[in-house]
Short mmCIF file of C-alpha atoms in Angstrom, two decimals:
data_model
loop_
_atom_site.label_atom_id
_atom_site.label_comp_id
_atom_site.label_asym_id
_atom_site.label_seq_id
_atom_site.Cartn_x
_atom_site.Cartn_y
_atom_site.Cartn_z
CA UNK A 74 139.09 100.40 107.65
CA UNK A 75 139.19 103.84 106.01
CA UNK A 76 136.46 102.87 103.54
CA UNK A 77 134.20 101.66 106.38
CA UNK A 78 134.74 104.89 108.28
CA UNK A 79 133.85 106.98 105.21
CA UNK A 80 130.72 104.94 104.59
CA UNK A 81 129.65 105.24 108.21
CA UNK A 82 130.16 109.02 108.13
CA UNK A 83 127.98 109.27 105.06
CA UNK A 84 125.28 107.10 106.74
CA UNK A 85 125.30 109.30 109.78
CA UNK A 86 124.98 112.46 107.66
CA UNK A 87 122.07 111.02 105.75
CA UNK A 88 120.37 109.88 108.90
CA UNK A 89 120.83 113.26 110.53
CA UNK A 90 119.43 115.02 107.47
CA UNK A 91 116.38 112.76 107.29
CA UNK A 92 115.53 113.61 110.89
CA UNK A 93 113.59 116.64 109.73
CA UNK A 94 110.99 114.46 107.91
CA UNK A 95 110.99 111.20 109.99
CA UNK A 96 108.48 112.39 112.57
CA UNK A 97 106.28 114.43 110.27
CA UNK A 98 102.89 113.29 108.94
CA UNK A 99 103.52 114.14 105.28
CA UNK A 100 105.05 112.13 102.40
CA UNK A 101 107.61 114.01 100.30
CA UNK A 102 107.62 113.22 96.59
CA UNK A 103 110.99 114.02 94.99
CA UNK A 104 111.98 113.80 91.33
CA UNK A 105 115.60 113.53 90.09
CA UNK A 106 117.41 114.09 86.81
CA UNK A 107 115.15 116.75 85.30
CA UNK A 108 114.01 118.84 83.72
CA UNK A 109 112.98 116.56 80.92
CA UNK A 110 111.08 117.92 77.85
CA UNK A 111 108.46 115.25 78.00
CA UNK A 112 108.58 113.70 81.47
CA UNK A 113 108.53 116.88 83.46
CA UNK A 114 105.37 118.33 81.81
CA UNK A 115 103.64 115.00 82.20
CA UNK A 116 104.52 114.84 85.89
CA UNK A 117 103.30 118.45 86.49
CA UNK A 118 99.97 117.56 84.85
CA UNK A 119 99.46 114.61 87.26
CA UNK A 120 100.53 116.66 90.31
CA UNK A 121 98.25 119.47 89.29
CA UNK A 122 95.21 117.21 88.82
CA UNK A 123 95.72 115.65 92.27
CA UNK A 124 96.83 118.90 93.99
CA UNK A 125 100.04 117.37 95.26
CA UNK A 126 103.21 119.45 95.83
CA UNK A 127 106.68 118.04 95.18
CA UNK A 128 110.41 118.78 95.06
CA UNK A 129 112.32 118.54 91.75
CA UNK A 130 116.08 118.04 91.91
CA UNK A 131 117.31 119.51 88.65
CA UNK A 132 120.53 119.16 86.70
CA UNK A 133 122.01 122.51 85.80
CA UNK A 134 122.86 121.78 82.15
CA UNK A 135 119.33 120.34 81.57
CA UNK A 136 117.84 123.40 83.14
CA UNK A 137 119.69 125.53 80.58
CA UNK A 138 118.40 123.32 77.72
CA UNK A 139 114.77 123.28 78.90
CA UNK A 140 114.15 126.56 80.74
CA UNK A 141 110.39 126.43 80.05
CA UNK A 142 110.10 123.28 82.02
CA UNK A 143 111.86 124.81 84.99
CA UNK A 144 109.58 127.83 84.83
CA UNK A 145 106.51 125.53 84.80
CA UNK A 146 107.76 123.79 87.91
CA UNK A 147 108.12 127.18 89.69
CA UNK A 148 104.80 128.42 88.38
CA UNK A 149 103.08 125.41 89.94
CA UNK A 150 104.79 126.21 93.26
CA UNK A 151 106.88 123.14 93.56
CA UNK A 152 110.34 123.37 95.14
CA UNK A 153 113.47 123.22 93.00
CA UNK A 154 116.47 121.38 94.36
CA UNK A 155 120.07 121.20 93.06
CA UNK A 156 121.19 117.96 91.47
CA UNK A 157 124.64 119.11 90.31
CA UNK A 158 125.68 120.79 87.02
CA UNK A 159 126.18 117.76 84.76
CA UNK A 160 125.41 114.70 86.89
CA UNK A 161 127.94 112.55 85.12
CA UNK A 162 130.88 111.29 87.18
CA UNK A 163 129.85 113.49 90.13
CA UNK A 164 130.73 110.76 92.64
CA UNK A 165 134.24 110.49 91.25
CA UNK A 166 135.04 114.18 91.89
CA UNK A 167 136.82 115.42 94.95
CA UNK A 168 135.17 117.69 97.52
CA UNK A 169 136.24 120.83 95.66
CA UNK A 170 135.03 119.55 92.35
CA UNK A 171 131.62 118.60 93.86
CA UNK A 172 131.34 122.03 95.40
CA UNK A 173 132.07 123.69 92.09
CA UNK A 174 129.41 121.57 90.37
CA UNK A 175 126.88 122.51 93.06
CA UNK A 176 127.72 126.24 92.78
CA UNK A 177 127.55 126.27 88.96
CA UNK A 178 124.17 124.63 88.98
CA UNK A 179 123.00 127.02 91.76
CA UNK A 180 123.67 130.02 89.56
CA UNK A 181 121.56 128.58 86.74
CA UNK A 182 118.65 127.55 88.96
CA UNK A 183 118.58 130.85 90.81
CA UNK A 184 117.56 132.65 87.58
CA UNK A 185 114.23 130.84 87.78
CA UNK A 186 113.16 131.05 91.43
CA UNK A 187 115.58 133.64 92.85
CA UNK A 188 116.13 131.57 95.99
CA UNK A 189 119.41 132.18 97.81
CA UNK A 190 119.53 128.64 99.15
CA UNK A 191 118.05 125.29 98.12
CA UNK A 192 118.41 121.62 99.01
CA UNK A 193 121.03 119.59 97.24
CA UNK A 194 120.92 115.93 96.30
CA UNK A 195 124.06 114.18 94.96
CA UNK A 196 123.68 112.05 91.84
CA UNK A 197 123.17 108.37 92.94
CA UNK A 198 123.47 109.80 96.51
CA UNK A 199 127.30 109.73 96.18
CA UNK A 200 129.20 112.54 97.77
CA UNK A 201 132.50 113.16 99.54
CA UNK A 202 132.20 113.27 103.31
CA UNK A 203 133.84 116.71 103.57
CA UNK A 204 131.48 118.11 100.91
CA UNK A 205 128.47 116.49 102.62
CA UNK A 206 129.48 117.89 105.98
CA UNK A 207 129.91 121.40 104.48
CA UNK A 208 126.31 121.20 103.10
CA UNK A 209 124.91 119.74 106.28
CA UNK A 210 126.34 122.47 108.45
CA UNK A 211 124.70 125.01 106.20
CA UNK A 212 121.37 123.20 106.21
CA UNK A 213 121.47 122.53 102.47
CA UNK A 214 121.65 118.74 102.39
CA UNK A 215 122.80 116.43 100.93
CA UNK A 216 119.19 115.33 100.81
CA UNK A 217 118.75 111.52 100.64
CA UNK A 218 115.61 109.42 100.34
CA UNK A 219 114.05 106.93 102.62
CA UNK A 220 112.16 105.02 99.94
CA UNK A 221 113.37 104.47 96.33
CA UNK A 222 110.42 103.91 93.96
CA UNK A 223 112.75 101.93 91.62
CA UNK A 224 111.01 103.61 88.66
CA UNK A 225 114.21 103.65 86.62
CA UNK A 226 114.14 99.85 86.49
CA UNK A 227 110.58 99.47 85.19
CA UNK A 228 109.30 99.74 81.60
CA UNK A 229 105.84 98.46 82.40
CA UNK A 230 103.55 100.80 84.34
CA UNK A 231 101.56 97.88 85.86
CA UNK A 232 104.74 96.39 87.31
CA UNK A 233 105.77 99.74 88.87
CA UNK A 234 102.31 100.21 90.33
CA UNK A 235 102.35 96.72 91.82
CA UNK A 236 105.88 97.25 93.22
CA UNK A 237 104.77 100.46 95.02
CA UNK A 238 101.65 98.76 96.25
CA UNK A 239 103.83 96.16 97.82
CA UNK A 240 106.21 98.82 99.22
CA UNK A 241 103.98 101.87 99.85
CA UNK A 242 105.25 105.07 101.39
CA UNK A 243 104.32 106.08 104.96
CA UNK A 244 104.28 109.31 106.92
CA UNK A 245 107.66 111.02 106.88
CA UNK A 246 108.99 109.15 103.85
CA UNK A 247 111.06 110.92 101.21
CA UNK A 248 110.15 109.04 98.04
CA UNK A 249 112.50 109.01 95.06
CA UNK A 250 111.25 109.18 91.44
CA UNK A 251 112.81 110.42 88.20
CA UNK A 252 111.64 112.92 85.59
CA UNK A 253 112.91 110.87 82.69
CA UNK A 254 111.05 107.69 83.52
CA UNK A 255 108.19 107.27 81.04
CA UNK A 256 106.11 105.07 83.33
CA UNK A 257 106.25 107.32 86.43
CA UNK A 258 103.47 109.84 85.49
CA UNK A 259 101.07 107.02 84.60
CA UNK A 260 101.87 105.10 87.79
CA UNK A 261 101.35 108.18 89.93
CA UNK A 262 98.09 108.84 88.18
CA UNK A 263 96.82 105.58 89.66
CA UNK A 264 98.66 105.66 92.96
CA UNK A 265 98.09 109.18 94.21
CA UNK A 266 94.36 108.65 94.69
CA UNK A 267 95.02 105.39 96.51
CA UNK A 268 97.54 106.96 98.82
CA UNK A 269 95.29 109.88 99.53
CA UNK A 270 92.42 107.50 100.34
CA UNK A 271 94.76 105.72 102.75
CA UNK A 272 95.12 109.04 104.62
CA UNK A 273 98.48 110.19 103.32
CA UNK A 274 99.14 113.83 102.75
CA UNK A 275 101.96 115.39 100.63
CA UNK A 276 104.28 118.33 100.97
CA UNK A 277 107.45 119.90 99.51
CA UNK A 278 110.56 119.21 101.52
CA UNK A 279 110.37 121.29 104.63
CA UNK A 280 112.66 124.16 105.54
CA UNK A 281 112.79 126.14 102.31
CA UNK A 282 110.52 128.80 100.87
CA UNK A 283 109.02 128.31 97.41
CA UNK A 284 110.16 130.75 94.76
CA UNK A 285 107.88 132.40 92.18
#
């Protein structure tokens, strides 16, 4: 019974947070697990060519290792989100441990865009209800997704493209990708023109300014 109540509370928090995008006309591309020394620059090149904004949920320790990639994200006016300090075992931490991971990553990311607040996405979407409620009441997240691209499960770009053609995004969708997937940039190179031709428009997640 307790487990069901916890899962229901998490579902309600996610549904409440997705309300801000559900009735909007744009699609929101989001990228987790960066920055990546190869994947992030490749994604930025594709987004730049197609003039598409996005939101990158970055891991704090990776941002310390690859600061130039973070600066490139900011320079292209994409939004930086918080994806915890280390990512590993985040879902196993208690509420206080998750809060500490979020705050530590925040201090690192703030060096790059100087924002005082940013969206947070929990690794694998796993968070403690108390921590999630704390974020929600402050308008920080936890940001979920309405459509998972599944890019982490594909090694063939044609298969990923076909999968997303069968399950395309629609207005208001928050679409999940990953910086460290080698097939994602090539798939988006083909899909973004198709999605634009179908009338879709793209935006950063709403509610936050973009740092420079």
